[in-house]
Amino acid sequence: MKQEITFIQRKELKEKPEMASLGFGKYYSDYMFVMDYHVENGWYDPRIIPYAPLTLDPAAMVFHYGQAIFEGLKAYKAADGTIQLFRPEKNMKRLNDSCDRLCIPQIDETFLLRAIKQLIFTEKDWIPDGEGTSLYIRPFIFSTEPYLGVRPANQYKLLVILSPSGAYYGDQLSPVKIYVEEQYVRAVIGGVGHVKTSGNYAASMKAQEKAEANGFAQILWLDAKENKYVEEVGSMNIFFKINGEVVTPKLNGSILPGVTRDSVIELLKYWNIPVHEAKISIEEIFAAHERGELEEVFGAGTAAVISPVGELHWNERSITINDNKIGQLSQRIYEEITGIQLGKKGDPFNWTVKVAPVEV
Ligand SMILES: *Cc1c(COP(=O)(O)O)cnc(C)c1O
């Protein structure tokens, strides 16, 4: 698709927030990318315009039947000012996988990545450069056609918004307490758990609320059929280090294939550390702990990169992992991935993509 991206300038730029108050998802930059779809035109009118509220018809199908998907990735500013993305082509591909599952028309991945780079370059002053900070990029698509019949919509909007985000952790990765959920499930095989739909998140909130009310930070989800096999932790993929080997649940159709998950697996292989993708029961995890072999547990996702698990609660039992301290391997993976993202370490896998003016 060879399309020109229209640019509409704002009259006045917003005031930038203080680095210390960034948090996550609180502030949005001056511009957003928007593109529309109509069944008769395909995707059309790509534009970078001032960030502003949208007007939608109350009958817009997204409000009723929920065709809504999203992605999440980050732009990083290296010490020398270089702007980098981390494996963004994987997010573009996954966006199309999500589109496919929800009967949303496919997007041109190369074009969207070019548009995102152009938006980021326009907004380069919004990329924070403090330790652990980044510019969070949120592409999303939803149905807009006003119609109350149930079928895939004929009209959609694709937007990309940018949010400067602060360090997920303070000085140190801090281990979290996790509740193993047995009443509610996140996703089923044959459903939509393997793609990034908004509905997955809506379905997860009840359990998250329950876990928080009981003093836990996140949920460990089990499979929906047997309530036995480990799937994910909160909105991250999960890894266990047992007796020197690393294991993560095998993708089965109800687990989200995380970019961070894939990167962790690749790194471990590169380091010659045994890593397996397998069906793992929660029982096996507790048994490994009993034998003294459960060495580390961590979540992996774009937001936190690595999130160490310090405690697991299941079936009236609580176990503490690695003395509630960050494991050596968790720390090493965190440093390697963030080092690559920030251009502080070599990039043997060619994972980073530079955002430079010549490319837009
Ligand atoms: C986004 C997401 C992940 C992590 O994926 P990354 O690509 O690593 O950010 C894991 N699980 C769920 C349910 C997700 O939505």
Coordinates of C-alpha atoms and ligand atoms in Angstrom, one line a residue:
M1 CA 0.0 0.0 0.0
K2 CA 1.6 3.2 -1.1
Q3 CA -0.3 5.8 0.8
E4 CA 0.6 9.2 1.9
I5 CA 0.1 9.9 5.6
T6 CA -1.6 13.3 6.1
F7 CA -0.3 15.5 8.9
I8 CA -2.5 18.0 10.8
Q9 CA -0.6 20.3 13.1
R10 CA -1.8 21.3 16.6
K11 CA -2.0 24.9 17.5
E12 CA -0.4 24.4 20.8
L13 CA 1.6 21.5 22.3
K14 CA 0.8 20.1 25.6
E15 CA 2.9 20.5 28.7
K16 CA 5.1 17.5 29.3
P17 CA 4.7 15.7 32.6
E18 CA 7.5 15.3 35.2
M19 CA 9.6 12.2 34.8
A20 CA 8.9 11.1 38.4
S21 CA 5.1 11.2 38.0
L22 CA 4.9 9.3 34.7
G23 CA 3.5 6.0 36.0
F24 CA 1.8 3.9 33.3
G25 CA -1.0 5.0 30.9
K26 CA -1.6 8.4 32.5
Y27 CA -0.4 10.8 29.9
Y28 CA -0.8 10.9 26.1
S29 CA 1.3 12.7 23.6
D30 CA 0.3 15.5 21.3
Y31 CA -0.6 13.4 18.2
M32 CA -2.2 10.1 17.3
F33 CA -2.3 8.0 14.1
V34 CA -5.7 7.2 12.7
M35 CA -6.9 5.2 9.7
D36 CA -10.4 4.1 8.7
Y37 CA -11.8 1.1 7.0
H38 CA -14.8 0.8 4.8
V39 CA -15.7 -2.4 3.1
E40 CA -15.9 -0.5 -0.2
N41 CA -12.5 1.3 0.2
G42 CA -10.3 -0.9 2.2
W43 CA -8.1 0.9 4.7
Y44 CA -8.0 4.6 3.8
D45 CA -7.1 8.1 4.9
P46 CA -4.1 7.4 7.1
R47 CA -3.3 10.5 9.2
I48 CA -1.3 11.9 12.1
I49 CA -3.6 14.4 13.8
P50 CA -3.8 16.1 17.2
Y51 CA -4.7 13.7 20.1
A52 CA -8.4 14.3 20.8
P53 CA -11.6 12.5 21.8
L54 CA -13.5 10.6 19.1
T55 CA -17.1 10.9 18.1
L56 CA -18.9 7.5 17.6
D57 CA -22.4 6.5 16.7
P58 CA -24.1 5.0 19.8
A59 CA -25.0 2.0 17.5
A60 CA -21.3 1.5 16.6
M61 CA -20.9 -2.2 16.7
V62 CA -18.0 -2.3 19.0
F63 CA -20.2 -1.2 21.9
H64 CA -22.5 -4.1 21.3
Y65 CA -20.5 -7.0 20.0
G66 CA -17.0 -6.2 21.0
Q67 CA -14.8 -6.4 17.9
A68 CA -11.9 -4.7 19.6
I69 CA -8.2 -5.7 19.5
F70 CA -5.0 -4.1 20.5
E71 CA -1.2 -4.3 20.7
G72 CA 1.4 -3.0 23.1
L73 CA 5.1 -2.2 22.4
K74 CA 7.6 0.4 23.4
A75 CA 10.0 2.9 22.0
Y76 CA 13.3 3.4 23.9
K77 CA 15.8 6.3 23.8
A78 CA 19.4 5.1 24.0
A79 CA 22.1 7.1 25.7
D80 CA 23.2 8.5 22.4
G81 CA 19.7 9.6 21.5
T82 CA 19.0 6.8 19.1
I83 CA 15.3 5.8 19.2
Q84 CA 14.7 2.0 19.1
L85 CA 11.8 -0.4 18.9
F86 CA 12.0 -4.0 20.0
R87 CA 10.9 -6.7 17.5
P88 CA 7.9 -4.5 16.3
E89 CA 7.3 -6.7 13.3
K90 CA 6.1 -9.4 15.7
N91 CA 3.5 -7.0 17.1
M92 CA 2.3 -6.2 13.6
K93 CA 2.0 -9.9 12.8
R94 CA 0.1 -10.6 16.0
L95 CA -2.2 -7.6 15.3
N96 CA -3.2 -9.4 12.0
D97 CA -3.6 -12.7 13.9
S98 CA -6.0 -10.9 16.3
C99 CA -7.8 -9.3 13.3
D100 CA -8.2 -12.7 11.7
R101 CA -9.7 -14.3 14.8
L102 CA -12.2 -11.5 15.2
C103 CA -13.1 -11.2 11.5
I104 CA -11.5 -7.7 11.3
P105 CA -9.9 -6.9 7.9
Q106 CA -6.1 -7.4 7.7
I107 CA -3.8 -4.4 7.8
D108 CA -0.6 -3.9 5.7
E109 CA 2.0 -4.6 8.4
T110 CA 4.8 -2.8 6.6
F111 CA 2.7 0.3 6.2
L112 CA 1.5 0.3 9.8
L113 CA 5.1 0.0 11.1
R114 CA 6.2 2.9 8.8
A115 CA 3.2 5.0 10.2
I116 CA 4.2 4.1 13.8
K117 CA 7.8 5.1 13.1
Q118 CA 6.6 8.4 11.6
L119 CA 4.3 9.1 14.6
I120 CA 7.2 8.3 17.0
F121 CA 9.6 10.5 15.2
T122 CA 7.0 13.3 15.3
E123 CA 6.7 12.7 19.0
K124 CA 10.4 12.0 19.8
D125 CA 10.4 14.7 22.6
W126 CA 7.8 12.6 24.4
I127 CA 10.2 9.6 24.8
P128 CA 11.5 9.8 28.3
D129 CA 15.2 8.9 28.8
G130 CA 15.3 8.1 32.5
E131 CA 16.4 4.6 33.7
G132 CA 13.6 2.1 33.0
T133 CA 11.4 4.6 31.2
S134 CA 10.0 4.3 27.7
L135 CA 7.3 5.5 25.3
Y136 CA 4.5 3.0 25.4
I137 CA 2.8 2.5 22.0
R138 CA -0.8 1.3 21.8
P139 CA -2.2 0.4 18.4
F140 CA -5.8 -0.7 18.5
I141 CA -8.7 -1.5 16.1
F142 CA -12.4 -1.5 16.7
S143 CA -15.7 -1.7 14.7
T144 CA -17.5 1.6 14.1
E145 CA -20.3 0.7 11.8
P146 CA -23.7 1.7 13.2
Y147 CA -25.7 -1.5 13.1
L148 CA -27.3 -3.8 15.6
G149 CA -27.3 -7.1 13.6
V150 CA -24.7 -9.7 14.6
R151 CA -22.1 -10.1 11.9
P152 CA -18.6 -8.7 11.3
A153 CA -18.8 -4.9 10.8
N154 CA -18.2 -3.2 7.5
Q155 CA -16.4 -0.2 9.1
Y156 CA -13.5 0.0 11.5
K157 CA -11.0 2.5 12.9
L158 CA -7.3 1.8 13.6
L159 CA -5.6 4.2 16.0
V160 CA -2.1 4.4 17.5
I161 CA -1.7 6.4 20.7
L162 CA 1.5 7.1 22.7
S163 CA 2.0 7.2 26.4
P164 CA 5.3 8.1 28.2
S165 CA 5.7 5.5 30.9
G166 CA 7.9 5.5 34.0
A167 CA 10.1 2.7 35.4
Y168 CA 8.0 -0.3 36.3
Y169 CA 10.3 -1.0 39.2
G170 CA 12.2 1.2 41.5
D171 CA 15.9 0.3 42.0
Q172 CA 15.2 -3.4 42.0
L173 CA 12.9 -6.0 40.5
S174 CA 10.5 -6.8 43.4
P175 CA 8.9 -10.3 43.7
V176 CA 5.1 -10.4 43.8
K177 CA 2.6 -12.6 45.5
I178 CA 0.5 -14.7 43.1
Y179 CA -2.9 -16.3 43.7
V180 CA -3.6 -19.5 41.7
E181 CA -7.2 -19.1 40.5
E182 CA -9.4 -22.1 40.4
Q183 CA -12.9 -20.6 40.1
Y184 CA -12.6 -18.3 37.1
V185 CA -10.8 -19.0 33.8
R186 CA -9.1 -16.5 31.4
A187 CA -9.4 -18.3 28.1
V188 CA -10.5 -21.6 26.5
I189 CA -9.0 -23.6 23.7
G190 CA -10.8 -22.7 20.6
G191 CA -11.7 -19.3 22.0
V192 CA -9.7 -16.0 21.7
G193 CA -7.1 -16.4 24.5
H194 CA -4.3 -16.6 21.9
V195 CA -5.0 -13.2 20.5
K196 CA -5.0 -9.7 22.0
T197 CA -8.7 -8.9 22.3
S198 CA -10.2 -6.4 24.7
G199 CA -12.7 -8.9 25.8
N200 CA -10.0 -11.2 27.3
Y201 CA -9.2 -8.4 29.7
A202 CA -12.9 -7.7 30.5
A203 CA -13.2 -11.4 31.4
S204 CA -10.2 -11.4 33.7
M205 CA -11.2 -8.5 36.0
K206 CA -13.4 -10.4 38.4
A207 CA -10.7 -12.8 39.3
Q208 CA -8.1 -10.0 39.5
E209 CA -10.3 -8.0 41.9
K210 CA -10.7 -11.1 44.1
A211 CA -7.0 -11.7 44.2
E212 CA -6.3 -8.1 45.1
A213 CA -8.9 -8.1 47.8
N214 CA -7.0 -11.1 49.3
G215 CA -3.7 -9.3 49.2
F216 CA -2.3 -10.8 46.0
A217 CA -0.8 -8.8 43.1
Q218 CA -1.8 -11.1 40.3
I219 CA -3.4 -14.3 39.3
L220 CA -1.9 -17.5 37.9
W221 CA -4.4 -18.8 35.4
L222 CA -5.0 -22.5 35.0
D223 CA -6.4 -24.3 31.9
A224 CA -10.2 -24.0 31.6
K225 CA -10.9 -27.6 31.1
E226 CA -9.2 -29.5 33.8
N227 CA -8.2 -26.6 36.1
K228 CA -4.8 -28.3 36.4
Y229 CA -2.3 -26.9 33.9
V230 CA -0.5 -23.6 34.3
E231 CA -1.3 -21.0 31.5
E232 CA -0.3 -17.4 32.3
V233 CA 0.3 -15.0 35.1
G234 CA -1.9 -11.9 35.0
S235 CA -1.2 -10.6 31.5
M236 CA 2.2 -12.1 31.2
N237 CA 3.6 -15.4 30.2
I238 CA 5.2 -17.5 32.9
F239 CA 8.5 -19.3 33.4
F240 CA 9.7 -21.8 36.0
K241 CA 13.3 -22.7 36.7
I242 CA 13.4 -26.2 38.1
N243 CA 16.6 -28.0 38.9
G244 CA 18.7 -25.9 36.5
E245 CA 16.2 -26.2 33.6
V246 CA 13.6 -23.7 32.5
V247 CA 10.1 -24.6 31.5
T248 CA 7.2 -22.5 30.2
P249 CA 3.7 -23.6 29.2
K250 CA 3.5 -24.8 25.6
L251 CA 1.3 -22.6 23.3
N252 CA -1.9 -24.5 23.1
G253 CA -4.5 -22.0 21.7
S254 CA -5.5 -20.4 25.0
I255 CA -2.1 -18.9 25.8
L256 CA -1.0 -15.5 24.3
P257 CA 2.2 -15.9 22.3
G258 CA 4.2 -13.1 24.0
V259 CA 7.1 -11.3 22.2
T260 CA 8.9 -11.3 25.5
R261 CA 8.2 -15.0 26.0
D262 CA 9.8 -15.7 22.6
S263 CA 12.8 -13.5 23.4
V264 CA 13.4 -15.3 26.7
I265 CA 13.3 -18.7 25.0
E266 CA 15.7 -17.5 22.3
L267 CA 18.1 -16.0 24.9
L268 CA 18.2 -19.1 27.0
K269 CA 18.9 -21.3 23.9
Y270 CA 21.7 -18.8 23.0
W271 CA 23.1 -19.2 26.5
N272 CA 22.9 -23.0 26.4
I273 CA 20.5 -23.1 29.3
P274 CA 18.0 -26.0 28.8
V275 CA 14.5 -24.6 28.1
H276 CA 11.4 -26.6 27.4
E277 CA 7.9 -25.6 26.3
A278 CA 5.6 -28.2 27.9
K279 CA 2.3 -28.8 29.5
I280 CA 2.9 -28.2 33.3
S281 CA 0.5 -28.9 36.1
I282 CA 0.4 -26.7 39.1
E283 CA 0.8 -29.9 41.1
E284 CA 4.2 -30.5 39.5
I285 CA 5.2 -27.0 40.5
F286 CA 4.3 -27.6 44.1
A287 CA 6.0 -31.0 44.1
A288 CA 9.2 -29.5 42.6
H289 CA 9.1 -26.9 45.5
E290 CA 8.7 -29.8 48.0
R291 CA 11.8 -31.5 46.6
G292 CA 13.6 -28.2 46.9
E293 CA 14.0 -27.9 43.1
L294 CA 11.8 -24.9 42.3
E295 CA 14.5 -22.3 42.0
E296 CA 12.9 -19.3 40.2
V297 CA 9.5 -18.3 38.9
F298 CA 8.9 -15.2 36.8
G299 CA 6.4 -13.6 34.5
A300 CA 7.5 -12.1 31.1
G301 CA 5.8 -9.3 29.1
T302 CA 6.4 -6.0 27.5
A303 CA 5.3 -3.8 30.4
A304 CA 7.6 -5.2 33.1
V305 CA 9.9 -7.3 30.9
I306 CA 10.5 -9.7 33.8
S307 CA 8.4 -9.9 36.9
P308 CA 9.7 -12.2 39.6
V309 CA 7.2 -14.3 41.6
G310 CA 8.0 -14.5 45.3
E311 CA 5.0 -16.5 46.5
L312 CA 2.4 -18.8 45.1
H313 CA -0.9 -19.6 46.8
W314 CA -2.9 -22.6 45.7
N315 CA -5.3 -24.9 47.3
E316 CA -4.8 -23.5 50.9
R317 CA -1.1 -23.8 50.5
S318 CA 1.5 -21.0 50.1
I319 CA 5.0 -21.5 48.9
T320 CA 7.8 -19.0 49.0
I321 CA 10.2 -19.0 46.0
N322 CA 13.9 -18.3 46.3
D323 CA 13.4 -16.7 49.8
N324 CA 11.2 -14.0 48.1
K325 CA 14.3 -12.7 46.3
I326 CA 15.0 -12.1 42.7
G327 CA 16.6 -15.2 41.1
Q328 CA 20.0 -14.9 39.4
L329 CA 18.6 -16.0 36.1
S330 CA 15.6 -13.7 36.2
Q331 CA 18.0 -10.8 36.9
R332 CA 20.3 -11.8 34.1
I333 CA 17.5 -12.1 31.5
Y334 CA 16.1 -8.7 32.6
E335 CA 19.4 -7.0 32.3
E336 CA 20.1 -8.6 28.9
I337 CA 16.7 -7.7 27.3
T338 CA 16.6 -4.2 28.7
G339 CA 20.3 -3.8 27.7
I340 CA 19.4 -4.7 24.1
Q341 CA 16.3 -2.5 24.1
L342 CA 18.4 0.5 25.3
G343 CA 21.3 -0.1 23.0
K344 CA 23.6 -0.7 26.0
K345 CA 24.3 -4.3 24.9
G346 CA 25.0 -6.0 21.6
D347 CA 22.0 -7.2 19.6
P348 CA 23.1 -10.6 18.3
F349 CA 19.5 -11.4 17.2
N350 CA 18.9 -8.1 15.3
W351 CA 15.9 -7.5 17.5
T352 CA 16.0 -3.7 17.6
V353 CA 14.7 -1.5 14.9
K354 CA 15.9 2.1 14.7
V355 CA 13.5 5.0 14.2
A356 CA 15.4 7.5 12.2
P357 CA 14.3 10.4 10.0
V358 CA 15.6 8.7 6.8
E359 CA 13.2 5.8 7.3
V360 CA 10.0 7.8 7.5
Ligands
LIG1 C1 0.2 -9.0 25.9 C2 0.1 -10.2 26.7 C3 1.2 -10.9 27.1 C4 2.6 -10.5 26.8 O1 3.0 -10.3 25.5 P1 4.3 -9.5 25.1 O2 4.2 -9.5 23.7 O3 5.5 -10.1 25.7 O4 4.0 -8.1 25.7 C5 1.0 -12.1 27.8 N1 -0.3 -12.5 28.1 C6 -1.4 -11.8 27.7 C7 -2.7 -12.3 28.1 C8 -1.2 -10.6 27.0 O5 -2.3 -9.9 26.7

